[in-house]
Amino acid sequence: MRESRIKKSLQNFPVTPNLLDYEKECETFDWKSLALCFDGLPAGGLNIAHEAIDRHANGALANKPALIWLGENNQRIEYSFFKIKQESAKFANVLKTLGISKGDRVFTLSTRLPELYIAAIGILKNLSVMCPLFSQFGPEPILQRLQRGDAKALVTTKSLFEKKVRPFLAELPQLQAILLIDSEENESDQILSLKKLMNQASSEFEIPFTDPEDMSILHFTSGTTGMPKGVVHVHKAAYAHWMSGKYVLDFHPDDIYWCTADPGWVTGTSYGIITPWLHGITNIVDEAEFDAKRWYSTLQNEKITIWYTAPTAIRRLMRIDNNPLKEYDLSNLRLIQSVGEPLNPEAIVWGMQKLNMPIHDNWWQTETGAIMIANLISQDIILGSMGRPLPGIKVAIVHQNENGTITEIQEPNKEGDLALKPNWPSMFRTYLHDEERYKKSFVQGWYISGDLAYKDKNGYFHFVGRADDIIKTSGHMVGPFEVESALMEHPSVAEAGVIGKPDPMIGQLVKAFVSLKNGFSPSEELKRELLGFGRKKLGSAIAPKEIEFEQNLPKTRSGKIMRRLLKAREMGLPEGDISTLEN
Ligand code: ATP
Ligand code: MG
């Protein structure tokens, strides 16, 4: 297997990375030692809200901007750590007054407004459980999650409430309080003005004793492979957030950080709220949706140093053939990390060419709560790999035989199940109301992630595909990612989604759905060219045998290509759960 590597050299770093000796750190790392990095509550125990906000607000960082909010209409508001402490205290007092208490589920349904971030911290202060919903969900997925998650309170806006919740209110008898962010007056005992309640609330709130094992966040998965699962996390997860913030996001005190994920998805809470604040870092939040010019301007104007984004966004930037470094001053930027989907090598090459820096891929899941595998700023990048396990994280490629026995595959480059030994603090504690499924994800002490991967001779892990997406063709196992990445090397291809289409002769036939870059249009000739290009790159056993042009690949609202949907449509089968499908 040919390996392309991006070499790192210590002289090229404007600030010295936090992790320099990867091997040594892995050998000596001990989760217990992180206790020193946390304050603990005056009342005892560990609470994320205290560690992320109050301890900074009570100390030297009180006046430092915690949140810089960029509104859709170009508003720009700074909130200091002290301000967030006060506002979240008010929010916690509002909940308390309404009788919402420990363990009660408080859902949020809002665009990226400051109130969403304040509510998140306030909910955690009150020991209630934060359950974020994505504001672009339709009414049905919202109802389903509110019901499945036993919602007791909902924080939302007037218009989202009217459009998406009010019509179903009768089906939510357990929903005690609806807090409308932008409403001036209470409508009833149930439908309340958050503003009004906040104005009446005290800005002092003493966080009660919090057991590190108390439930903190309930997150629904992306629904890429089926019905979204409700994933339960606890306050102790902060340890893993802090550690990955230090090593993967390489936080230093003066960093300005932007995570483009919405808090409706786990990246948007773990890394869009909690992790930067645990480190006392200024967090940029942009209310607006993707827009290439706006994004480059934000990187420039806010002098962002660390940027955490996703392959889908990178691919959108790649579609526009421009020279960002000529048009924008991005000289403050020193690290780009990406998560959520495989990062095609082509995207890393693009980063080197157009942004003068590589994009670092990392891997984790809603279930793992924090980054598990990553390409690190100080370490060489092997193109197409997700990087190496973080200190304290044991990852292996395993094989399960017919009797269910698990063996670790030691041989390099051999595909198998990506499995982890659960011992890190942000590992999920259960699937809500589905203990059975939770138990099934563990075999002989290993958590089976549902992804297939291999480990190379250098210990870097490479994503092959989701177990459900793997294609079996003429006796070969083909991962869609490899085929998609090869097609993306063709100048016309913007994105590709690859599936196995049942075939009586060869089991499954590799079929690619391809969207084209601006300036290219579908034709029989281009199709033939791409088929030939695929054969040349991949060999005829793995290359796609069929290509279809599809400008709008079906994606989850978090930007992941839904191959199961491409397949269902191809085969004329029911589409299954499409609650997270992008419009
Ligand atoms: P569901 O479990 O409901 O089908 P989902 O798995 O997409 O949805 P998430 O927890 O948001 O929900 O996503 C985690 C998954 O995303 C991983 O299991 C993996 O398949 C994919 N993923 C995340 N990061 C990467 C990466 N760097 N490379 C490849 N795949 C990734
Ligand atoms: Mg999953």
Coordinates of C-alpha atoms and ligand atoms in Angstrom, one line a residue:
M1 CA 0.0 0.0 0.0
R2 CA 1.5 3.4 -1.0
E3 CA 1.6 5.9 1.8
S4 CA 1.4 9.7 1.3
R5 CA 2.5 11.6 4.3
I6 CA 2.5 15.2 5.3
K7 CA 5.6 15.8 7.4
K8 CA 5.5 18.1 10.3
S9 CA 8.5 20.0 11.6
L10 CA 8.6 21.7 14.9
Q11 CA 10.1 24.9 13.4
N12 CA 6.8 25.6 11.5
F13 CA 4.6 26.1 14.6
P14 CA 3.8 29.6 15.7
V15 CA 3.1 28.2 19.2
T16 CA 4.5 25.0 20.6
P17 CA 1.9 22.2 20.4
N18 CA 0.7 20.8 23.7
L19 CA 1.5 17.3 22.7
L20 CA 5.0 16.7 21.3
D21 CA 5.9 13.2 22.3
Y22 CA 2.9 11.1 21.3
E23 CA 4.3 7.7 22.3
K24 CA 5.5 8.9 25.7
E25 CA 2.2 10.6 26.5
C26 CA 0.3 7.4 25.6
E27 CA 2.5 5.4 27.9
T28 CA 2.2 7.6 30.9
F29 CA -1.3 9.0 30.5
D30 CA -3.6 8.4 33.5
W31 CA -7.2 9.7 33.5
K32 CA -7.0 10.2 37.3
S33 CA -4.3 12.8 36.9
L34 CA -6.8 15.1 35.1
A35 CA -8.5 15.7 38.5
L36 CA -5.9 18.4 38.9
C37 CA -7.3 20.3 35.9
F38 CA -10.7 20.6 37.5
D39 CA -11.9 22.7 40.3
G40 CA -14.7 20.6 41.8
L41 CA -17.8 22.2 43.2
P42 CA -17.9 24.1 46.5
A43 CA -20.9 21.8 47.3
G44 CA -18.9 18.7 46.2
G45 CA -18.7 16.6 43.1
L46 CA -18.2 17.7 39.5
N47 CA -20.4 19.8 37.3
I48 CA -19.7 20.8 33.7
A49 CA -21.3 24.2 34.1
H50 CA -19.0 25.1 37.0
E51 CA -15.9 23.9 35.2
A52 CA -16.8 25.6 31.9
I53 CA -18.1 28.9 33.1
D54 CA -18.3 29.7 36.8
R55 CA -14.7 28.9 37.8
H56 CA -13.4 31.3 35.1
A57 CA -16.0 33.9 35.9
N58 CA -14.8 33.8 39.5
G59 CA -11.2 34.3 38.5
A60 CA -8.9 36.0 36.2
L61 CA -10.9 35.4 33.1
A62 CA -14.1 37.1 34.3
N63 CA -14.0 39.8 31.7
K64 CA -12.7 37.7 28.9
P65 CA -15.2 37.1 26.0
A66 CA -16.5 33.6 26.4
L67 CA -18.9 33.9 23.5
I68 CA -18.7 36.1 20.5
W69 CA -22.0 35.9 18.7
L70 CA -22.3 36.8 15.1
G71 CA -26.0 37.3 14.1
E72 CA -27.5 36.5 10.8
N73 CA -27.9 40.3 10.1
N74 CA -24.3 41.0 10.9
Q75 CA -24.8 41.8 14.6
R76 CA -21.8 41.1 16.8
I77 CA -22.2 40.7 20.5
E78 CA -19.6 39.7 23.1
Y79 CA -20.5 37.9 26.3
S80 CA -17.8 37.6 29.0
F81 CA -17.5 34.5 31.2
F82 CA -19.0 36.6 34.0
K83 CA -22.0 37.5 31.9
I84 CA -22.6 33.9 30.9
K85 CA -22.3 33.0 34.6
Q86 CA -25.0 35.5 35.6
E87 CA -27.3 34.7 32.7
S88 CA -27.1 30.9 33.1
A89 CA -27.7 31.4 36.9
K90 CA -30.9 33.2 36.0
F91 CA -31.9 30.4 33.6
A92 CA -31.2 27.8 36.3
N93 CA -33.4 29.8 38.7
V94 CA -36.2 30.0 36.1
L95 CA -36.1 26.2 35.9
K96 CA -36.0 25.8 39.6
T97 CA -39.0 28.1 40.1
L98 CA -41.0 26.1 37.6
G99 CA -40.3 22.9 39.5
I100 CA -38.0 21.5 36.9
S101 CA -35.3 19.6 38.8
K102 CA -32.5 17.0 38.7
G103 CA -32.7 14.5 35.9
D104 CA -35.6 16.3 34.2
R105 CA -35.2 16.6 30.5
V106 CA -35.0 20.1 29.1
F107 CA -35.0 20.3 25.3
T108 CA -33.7 23.2 23.2
L109 CA -35.0 23.9 19.8
S110 CA -33.4 27.1 18.5
T111 CA -31.1 28.5 15.9
R112 CA -27.7 29.4 17.2
L113 CA -28.9 32.2 19.4
P114 CA -27.0 33.3 22.6
E115 CA -29.9 32.1 24.7
L116 CA -29.3 28.6 23.5
Y117 CA -25.8 28.6 24.9
I118 CA -26.9 30.3 28.1
A119 CA -29.7 27.7 28.5
A120 CA -27.3 24.8 28.0
I121 CA -25.2 26.0 30.9
G122 CA -28.2 26.9 33.0
I123 CA -29.7 23.4 32.5
L124 CA -26.5 21.8 33.7
K125 CA -26.3 24.1 36.7
N126 CA -29.8 22.9 37.7
L127 CA -28.7 19.3 37.3
S128 CA -31.4 18.9 34.6
V129 CA -30.5 17.1 31.4
M130 CA -29.8 19.1 28.2
C131 CA -31.4 17.6 25.1
P132 CA -30.6 19.6 22.0
L133 CA -32.7 19.4 18.9
F134 CA -31.7 20.7 15.5
S135 CA -33.8 23.8 14.6
Q136 CA -34.3 22.6 11.0
F137 CA -36.0 19.4 12.0
G138 CA -39.6 19.1 10.8
P139 CA -42.5 18.7 13.3
E140 CA -42.5 14.9 13.2
P141 CA -38.9 14.3 14.2
I142 CA -39.3 16.9 16.9
L143 CA -42.4 15.3 18.3
Q144 CA -40.8 11.9 18.2
R145 CA -37.7 13.0 20.1
L146 CA -39.7 15.0 22.7
Q147 CA -41.8 12.0 23.4
R148 CA -39.0 9.5 23.4
G149 CA -36.9 11.8 25.6
D150 CA -39.7 12.4 28.1
A151 CA -39.4 16.2 27.7
K152 CA -40.5 18.2 30.7
A153 CA -39.5 21.6 29.4
L154 CA -38.7 23.1 26.0
V155 CA -36.7 26.2 25.2
T156 CA -37.6 27.6 21.8
T157 CA -38.6 30.6 19.7
K158 CA -42.1 31.8 18.9
S159 CA -42.0 30.9 15.3
L160 CA -40.4 27.5 15.8
F161 CA -43.0 26.8 18.4
E162 CA -45.9 27.8 16.2
K163 CA -44.8 25.9 13.2
K164 CA -43.4 22.8 14.7
V165 CA -44.7 22.2 18.2
R166 CA -48.1 23.8 18.9
P167 CA -49.9 21.6 16.4
F168 CA -48.9 18.5 18.4
L169 CA -49.1 19.9 21.9
A170 CA -51.9 17.5 22.9
E171 CA -49.6 14.6 22.2
L172 CA -47.1 15.9 24.8
P173 CA -48.9 15.6 28.1
Q174 CA -45.6 15.5 30.1
L175 CA -44.3 18.8 28.7
Q176 CA -44.8 21.2 31.6
A177 CA -43.2 24.3 30.4
I178 CA -42.5 26.0 27.1
L179 CA -40.0 28.8 27.4
L180 CA -40.2 31.2 24.4
I181 CA -37.0 33.1 24.0
D182 CA -38.5 36.0 22.0
S183 CA -41.9 36.3 23.7
E184 CA -42.8 39.4 25.8
E185 CA -45.7 38.0 27.7
N186 CA -46.8 34.6 29.2
E187 CA -49.6 33.0 27.2
S188 CA -50.6 30.5 29.9
D189 CA -49.1 28.6 32.8
Q190 CA -47.5 26.4 30.2
I191 CA -46.4 28.7 27.4
L192 CA -44.1 31.3 29.0
S193 CA -42.0 34.3 28.2
L194 CA -38.4 33.4 28.9
K195 CA -37.4 37.1 28.8
K196 CA -39.9 37.9 31.5
L197 CA -38.9 35.0 33.7
M198 CA -35.2 35.9 33.3
N199 CA -35.9 39.5 34.3
Q200 CA -37.5 38.3 37.5
A201 CA -34.8 35.7 38.3
S202 CA -31.8 36.2 40.5
S203 CA -28.3 36.1 38.9
E204 CA -27.0 34.1 41.9
F205 CA -27.3 30.3 41.8
E206 CA -25.4 27.9 43.9
I207 CA -24.8 24.7 41.9
P208 CA -25.9 21.8 44.2
F209 CA -23.7 18.7 44.8
T210 CA -23.3 16.9 41.5
D211 CA -22.3 13.3 41.2
P212 CA -19.8 13.0 38.3
E213 CA -22.1 10.1 37.1
D214 CA -25.2 12.3 37.0
M215 CA -26.8 12.5 33.6
S216 CA -25.8 15.7 31.8
I217 CA -26.8 15.5 28.1
L218 CA -29.1 13.3 26.0
H219 CA -28.2 13.4 22.4
F220 CA -29.9 11.8 19.4
T221 CA -27.5 10.2 16.8
S222 CA -27.5 11.4 13.2
G223 CA -29.7 8.7 11.9
T224 CA -27.3 7.9 9.0
T225 CA -27.9 4.1 9.4
G226 CA -31.4 4.0 10.8
M227 CA -33.6 5.3 13.5
P228 CA -31.7 7.8 15.7
K229 CA -30.7 6.5 19.1
G230 CA -30.9 8.5 22.3
V231 CA -27.5 8.6 23.8
V232 CA -27.0 9.3 27.5
H233 CA -23.9 11.2 28.8
V234 CA -22.8 12.3 32.3
H235 CA -20.9 15.2 33.9
K236 CA -17.7 13.2 34.2
A237 CA -17.5 13.4 30.3
A238 CA -15.8 16.8 30.9
Y239 CA -12.5 14.9 31.5
A240 CA -12.4 13.6 28.0
H241 CA -13.5 16.9 26.6
W242 CA -10.7 18.7 28.4
M243 CA -8.1 16.2 27.3
S244 CA -9.1 16.3 23.6
G245 CA -9.3 20.1 23.8
K246 CA -5.7 20.1 25.0
Y247 CA -4.3 17.5 22.6
V248 CA -6.4 17.6 19.4
L249 CA -7.6 21.2 19.3
D250 CA -4.3 22.2 20.9
F251 CA -5.9 25.0 23.0
H252 CA -3.6 27.7 24.3
P253 CA -5.0 30.6 26.3
D254 CA -5.0 33.2 23.5
D255 CA -6.8 31.1 21.0
I256 CA -9.9 32.2 19.2
Y257 CA -11.9 29.2 18.3
W258 CA -14.7 28.4 15.8
C259 CA -16.6 25.2 15.7
T260 CA -19.0 25.3 12.8
A261 CA -21.3 22.4 14.0
D262 CA -24.8 23.2 15.3
P263 CA -25.5 22.1 18.9
G264 CA -28.2 19.9 17.5
W265 CA -25.4 17.4 16.9
V266 CA -22.9 16.1 19.4
T267 CA -20.0 18.0 17.8
G268 CA -21.8 21.3 18.4
T269 CA -22.2 20.6 22.1
S270 CA -19.1 18.7 23.0
Y271 CA -16.9 21.0 21.0
G272 CA -19.2 24.0 20.2
I273 CA -20.0 24.7 23.9
I274 CA -18.3 22.6 26.5
T275 CA -14.6 22.0 25.5
P276 CA -13.6 25.5 24.6
W277 CA -15.1 26.9 27.8
L278 CA -13.5 24.2 29.9
H279 CA -10.2 25.7 28.7
G280 CA -11.4 29.3 29.1
I281 CA -11.2 29.9 25.3
T282 CA -13.2 32.5 23.4
N283 CA -15.8 30.7 21.3
I284 CA -17.1 32.1 18.1
V285 CA -20.7 31.3 17.2
D286 CA -22.2 32.2 13.9
E287 CA -26.0 32.1 13.6
A288 CA -26.0 32.0 9.8
E289 CA -25.8 28.9 7.6
F290 CA -22.9 28.0 5.3
D291 CA -21.8 30.7 2.9
A292 CA -18.3 30.6 1.5
K293 CA -17.6 34.3 1.5
R294 CA -19.1 34.8 5.0
W295 CA -17.0 31.9 6.3
Y296 CA -13.7 33.2 4.9
S297 CA -14.6 36.7 6.2
T298 CA -15.3 35.3 9.7
L299 CA -12.0 33.4 9.8
Q300 CA -10.3 36.7 8.8
N301 CA -12.2 39.3 10.8
E302 CA -12.4 37.3 14.1
K303 CA -8.7 36.3 13.7
I304 CA -9.6 32.7 14.3
T305 CA -6.7 30.5 15.2
I306 CA -8.4 27.1 15.5
W307 CA -11.2 25.9 13.3
Y308 CA -13.2 22.7 13.8
T309 CA -15.4 21.8 10.8
A310 CA -16.6 18.9 8.7
P311 CA -15.8 17.3 5.4
T312 CA -19.1 18.4 3.9
A313 CA -18.2 22.0 4.5
I314 CA -14.7 21.6 3.1
R315 CA -16.1 20.0 0.0
R316 CA -18.4 22.9 -0.5
L317 CA -15.5 25.3 -0.2
M318 CA -13.6 23.1 -2.7
R319 CA -16.4 23.4 -5.3
I320 CA -15.7 27.2 -5.5
D321 CA -12.5 27.5 -7.5
N322 CA -11.0 30.5 -5.8
N323 CA -7.8 31.5 -4.0
P324 CA -8.8 32.3 -0.5
L325 CA -5.3 33.4 0.6
K326 CA -5.3 36.1 -2.1
E327 CA -8.6 37.4 -1.1
Y328 CA -8.5 37.0 2.7
D329 CA -6.0 37.4 5.5
L330 CA -6.1 34.0 7.2
S331 CA -2.7 34.5 8.9
N332 CA -4.0 33.8 12.4
L333 CA -5.3 30.4 11.5
R334 CA -2.9 27.7 12.8
L335 CA -5.0 24.5 13.0
I336 CA -8.0 23.0 11.1
Q337 CA -9.6 19.9 12.4
S338 CA -12.5 18.0 10.7
V339 CA -15.0 15.3 11.8
G340 CA -18.2 13.5 10.9
E341 CA -17.4 11.7 7.7
P342 CA -14.3 10.4 6.0
L343 CA -12.1 13.2 4.9
N344 CA -11.0 12.5 1.4
P345 CA -7.2 12.8 0.7
E346 CA -8.2 15.3 -2.0
A347 CA -9.5 17.6 0.7
I348 CA -6.2 17.6 2.6
V349 CA -4.3 18.3 -0.6
W350 CA -6.7 21.2 -1.3
G351 CA -6.0 22.5 2.2
M352 CA -2.3 22.5 1.5
Q353 CA -2.7 24.2 -1.8
K354 CA -5.4 26.8 -1.0
L355 CA -5.0 27.4 2.7
N356 CA -1.4 26.6 3.1
M357 CA -2.2 24.1 5.8
P358 CA -3.4 20.6 6.0
I359 CA -6.8 19.6 7.3
H360 CA -6.6 17.1 10.2
D361 CA -9.1 14.3 10.3
N362 CA -10.5 12.9 13.6
W363 CA -12.9 10.2 14.5
W364 CA -15.6 9.8 17.1
Q365 CA -19.3 9.2 17.6
T366 CA -22.2 10.5 19.6
E367 CA -21.7 7.4 21.7
T368 CA -18.0 8.1 22.5
G369 CA -18.9 11.6 23.5
A370 CA -15.4 12.9 22.6
I371 CA -12.7 12.5 20.0
M372 CA -11.1 9.1 20.1
I373 CA -8.8 9.0 17.1
A374 CA -7.1 12.0 15.6
N375 CA -4.4 13.4 13.4
L376 CA -2.5 15.8 15.7
I377 CA -1.0 19.1 15.0
S378 CA 2.5 18.0 16.0
Q379 CA 2.4 14.6 14.2
D380 CA 2.8 13.6 10.6
I381 CA -0.5 13.2 8.7
I382 CA -0.9 10.0 6.7
L383 CA -3.4 11.0 3.9
G384 CA -6.7 9.2 4.1
S385 CA -6.2 8.1 7.7
M386 CA -8.1 9.3 10.8
G387 CA -4.9 9.4 12.8
R388 CA -4.0 7.6 16.0
P389 CA -5.9 6.9 19.3
L390 CA -5.6 9.6 21.9
P391 CA -3.7 9.0 25.1
G392 CA -5.9 6.9 27.4
I393 CA -7.9 5.4 24.6
K394 CA -7.4 1.8 23.5
V395 CA -8.6 1.1 20.0
A396 CA -8.2 -2.1 18.0
I397 CA -9.3 -3.8 14.8
V398 CA -11.1 -6.9 15.8
H399 CA -12.7 -9.9 14.2
Q400 CA -15.6 -11.8 15.5
N401 CA -15.9 -15.4 14.5
E402 CA -19.2 -17.4 14.1
N403 CA -19.2 -18.3 17.8
G404 CA -19.0 -14.7 18.7
T405 CA -15.4 -14.9 19.9
I406 CA -13.4 -11.7 19.4
T407 CA -9.8 -11.7 18.4
E408 CA -7.6 -8.6 17.9
I409 CA -6.2 -8.4 14.4
Q410 CA -2.5 -7.6 14.7
E411 CA -1.6 -7.7 11.0
P412 CA -1.3 -4.3 9.5
N413 CA -3.7 -3.1 6.8
K414 CA -6.2 -5.9 7.5
E415 CA -9.8 -4.7 7.7
G416 CA -12.1 -5.5 10.6
D417 CA -14.4 -4.0 13.1
L418 CA -13.2 -0.8 14.8
A419 CA -13.5 -1.5 18.5
L420 CA -12.7 0.4 21.7
K421 CA -12.0 -0.7 25.3
P422 CA -14.4 1.5 27.2
N423 CA -12.6 3.2 30.1
W424 CA -12.8 6.8 29.1
P425 CA -15.1 9.2 31.0
S426 CA -17.2 10.4 28.1
M427 CA -18.3 7.0 27.0
F428 CA -22.1 6.9 26.8
R429 CA -23.9 5.2 29.8
T430 CA -26.8 3.8 27.8
Y431 CA -29.2 4.2 24.9
L432 CA -32.3 5.8 26.5
H433 CA -35.1 3.3 26.8
D434 CA -33.1 0.7 24.9
E435 CA -30.8 -1.1 27.4
E436 CA -31.0 -4.2 25.2
R437 CA -29.4 -2.4 22.2
Y438 CA -26.8 -0.8 24.5
K439 CA -25.8 -4.2 25.8
K440 CA -25.5 -5.6 22.3
S441 CA -22.9 -3.0 21.4
F442 CA -20.4 -4.7 23.7
V443 CA -18.7 -8.0 23.1
Q444 CA -16.2 -9.5 25.5
G445 CA -15.3 -6.1 27.0
W446 CA -15.0 -4.4 23.6
Y447 CA -17.4 -1.7 22.3
I448 CA -18.1 -2.5 18.7
S449 CA -18.4 0.9 16.9
G450 CA -20.3 -0.3 13.8
D451 CA -17.5 1.1 11.6
L452 CA -14.9 -0.9 9.7
A453 CA -11.3 0.2 9.5
Y454 CA -7.7 -1.0 9.3
K455 CA -4.6 0.0 11.1
D456 CA -1.4 0.6 9.1
K457 CA 2.1 -0.3 10.1
N458 CA 2.6 3.1 11.8
G459 CA -0.5 2.6 14.0
Y460 CA -2.7 5.0 12.1
F461 CA -6.3 4.0 11.6
H462 CA -8.0 4.2 8.2
F463 CA -11.8 4.3 7.8
V464 CA -13.2 1.7 5.4
G465 CA -16.9 2.3 5.8
R466 CA -19.9 1.7 8.1
A467 CA -20.4 -2.0 8.6
D468 CA -23.8 -1.6 6.9
D469 CA -22.4 0.1 3.8
I470 CA -19.7 -2.4 3.0
I471 CA -20.0 -3.7 -0.5
K472 CA -19.3 -7.4 -1.3
T473 CA -18.5 -7.7 -5.0
S474 CA -17.0 -10.8 -6.7
G475 CA -15.6 -11.9 -3.4
H476 CA -14.0 -8.6 -2.6
M477 CA -15.0 -6.3 0.3
V478 CA -15.1 -2.8 -0.9
G479 CA -15.5 0.3 1.3
P480 CA -17.4 3.1 -0.3
F481 CA -14.9 5.7 1.0
E482 CA -12.0 4.4 -1.1
V483 CA -14.1 4.5 -4.3
E484 CA -15.6 8.0 -3.5
S485 CA -12.1 9.4 -2.7
A486 CA -10.7 8.0 -6.0
L487 CA -13.5 9.6 -8.0
M488 CA -13.0 12.9 -6.3
E489 CA -9.6 13.1 -7.8
H490 CA -11.2 13.6 -11.2
P491 CA -11.4 17.4 -11.9
S492 CA -15.1 17.3 -12.6
V493 CA -16.2 15.5 -9.4
A494 CA -17.5 17.5 -6.4
E495 CA -18.8 14.7 -4.4
A496 CA -19.7 11.0 -4.7
G497 CA -21.8 8.5 -2.8
V498 CA -21.1 4.8 -3.5
I499 CA -23.3 1.8 -2.9
G500 CA -23.5 -1.9 -3.6
K501 CA -26.4 -2.8 -5.9
P502 CA -27.5 -6.4 -5.7
D503 CA -26.3 -8.3 -8.7
P504 CA -27.1 -12.0 -9.5
M505 CA -23.6 -12.6 -11.0
I506 CA -21.2 -10.8 -8.6
G507 CA -23.2 -10.4 -5.4
Q508 CA -23.1 -6.6 -5.4
L509 CA -22.1 -4.2 -8.1
V510 CA -20.3 -1.0 -7.2
K511 CA -22.4 1.9 -8.2
A512 CA -21.5 5.6 -7.8
F513 CA -23.7 8.6 -7.6
V514 CA -21.7 11.6 -8.6
S515 CA -22.3 15.3 -8.2
L516 CA -20.3 17.6 -10.5
K517 CA -18.4 20.8 -9.9
N518 CA -19.5 24.1 -11.3
G519 CA -18.7 24.3 -15.0
F520 CA -19.3 20.6 -15.7
S521 CA -22.5 19.0 -16.9
P522 CA -23.6 15.4 -17.1
S523 CA -23.1 13.5 -20.4
E524 CA -22.6 10.0 -21.6
E525 CA -19.1 10.9 -22.5
L526 CA -18.2 12.1 -19.0
K527 CA -19.8 9.0 -17.6
R528 CA -17.5 6.8 -19.8
E529 CA -14.5 8.9 -18.8
L530 CA -15.3 8.5 -15.1
L531 CA -15.8 4.8 -15.4
G532 CA -12.3 4.6 -17.1
F533 CA -10.8 6.9 -14.5
G534 CA -12.1 4.7 -11.7
R535 CA -10.7 1.5 -13.4
K536 CA -7.3 3.2 -13.7
K537 CA -7.2 4.3 -10.1
L538 CA -8.8 1.4 -8.4
G539 CA -8.5 -1.7 -10.7
S540 CA -11.5 -3.3 -12.3
A541 CA -12.5 -5.4 -9.3
I542 CA -13.2 -2.4 -7.1
A543 CA -14.0 0.4 -9.7
P544 CA -17.6 1.4 -10.1
K545 CA -19.4 -0.4 -12.9
E546 CA -22.3 2.0 -12.9
I547 CA -22.3 5.8 -12.6
E548 CA -25.3 8.1 -12.2
F549 CA -25.1 11.8 -12.0
E550 CA -27.0 13.2 -9.0
Q551 CA -26.4 16.9 -8.1
N552 CA -28.2 16.6 -4.8
L553 CA -26.9 13.6 -2.9
P554 CA -29.2 12.8 0.0
K555 CA -27.5 13.9 3.3
T556 CA -28.3 14.1 6.9
R557 CA -28.9 17.5 8.2
S558 CA -25.4 17.2 9.8
G559 CA -24.0 16.8 6.3
K560 CA -23.4 13.0 6.0
I561 CA -24.1 11.2 2.8
M562 CA -27.0 8.8 3.4
R563 CA -25.8 5.8 1.4
R564 CA -28.7 3.7 2.8
L565 CA -31.1 6.0 1.1
L566 CA -29.3 5.9 -2.2
K567 CA -29.5 2.2 -1.9
A568 CA -33.2 2.0 -0.9
R569 CA -34.1 4.3 -3.8
E570 CA -32.0 2.3 -6.3
M571 CA -33.7 -0.9 -5.2
G572 CA -37.2 0.6 -4.9
L573 CA -37.4 -0.2 -1.2
P574 CA -38.9 1.8 1.6
E575 CA -36.8 4.7 2.7
G576 CA -36.9 4.0 6.4
D577 CA -36.4 6.7 9.0
I578 CA -35.8 10.0 7.1
S579 CA -36.2 12.4 10.0
T580 CA -32.7 13.7 9.7
L581 CA -32.7 14.0 5.9
E582 CA -31.7 17.4 4.6
N583 CA -34.3 19.1 2.5
Ligands
ATP1 P1 -26.6 6.7 13.4 O1 -25.8 6.1 14.5 O2 -28.0 7.2 13.9 O3 -26.7 5.9 12.1 P2 -24.3 8.4 12.9 O4 -23.5 7.2 13.2 O5 -24.0 9.1 11.6 O6 -25.9 8.1 12.9 P3 -23.0 10.2 14.7 O7 -22.7 9.6 16.0 O8 -23.2 11.6 14.5 O9 -24.2 9.4 14.1 O10 -21.7 9.8 13.8 C1 -20.7 8.9 14.1 C2 -20.3 8.2 12.8 O11 -19.8 9.2 11.8 C3 -19.1 7.3 13.0 O12 -19.5 6.0 13.5 C4 -18.6 7.2 11.6 O13 -19.3 6.3 10.8 C5 -18.8 8.6 11.1 N1 -17.5 9.4 11.2 C6 -17.3 10.3 12.2 N2 -16.0 10.8 12.0 C7 -15.5 10.2 10.9 C8 -14.2 10.2 10.3 N3 -13.3 11.1 10.7 N4 -14.0 9.4 9.2 C9 -15.0 8.6 8.9 N5 -16.2 8.5 9.4 C10 -16.5 9.3 10.5
MG2 MG -23.8 5.7 14.7

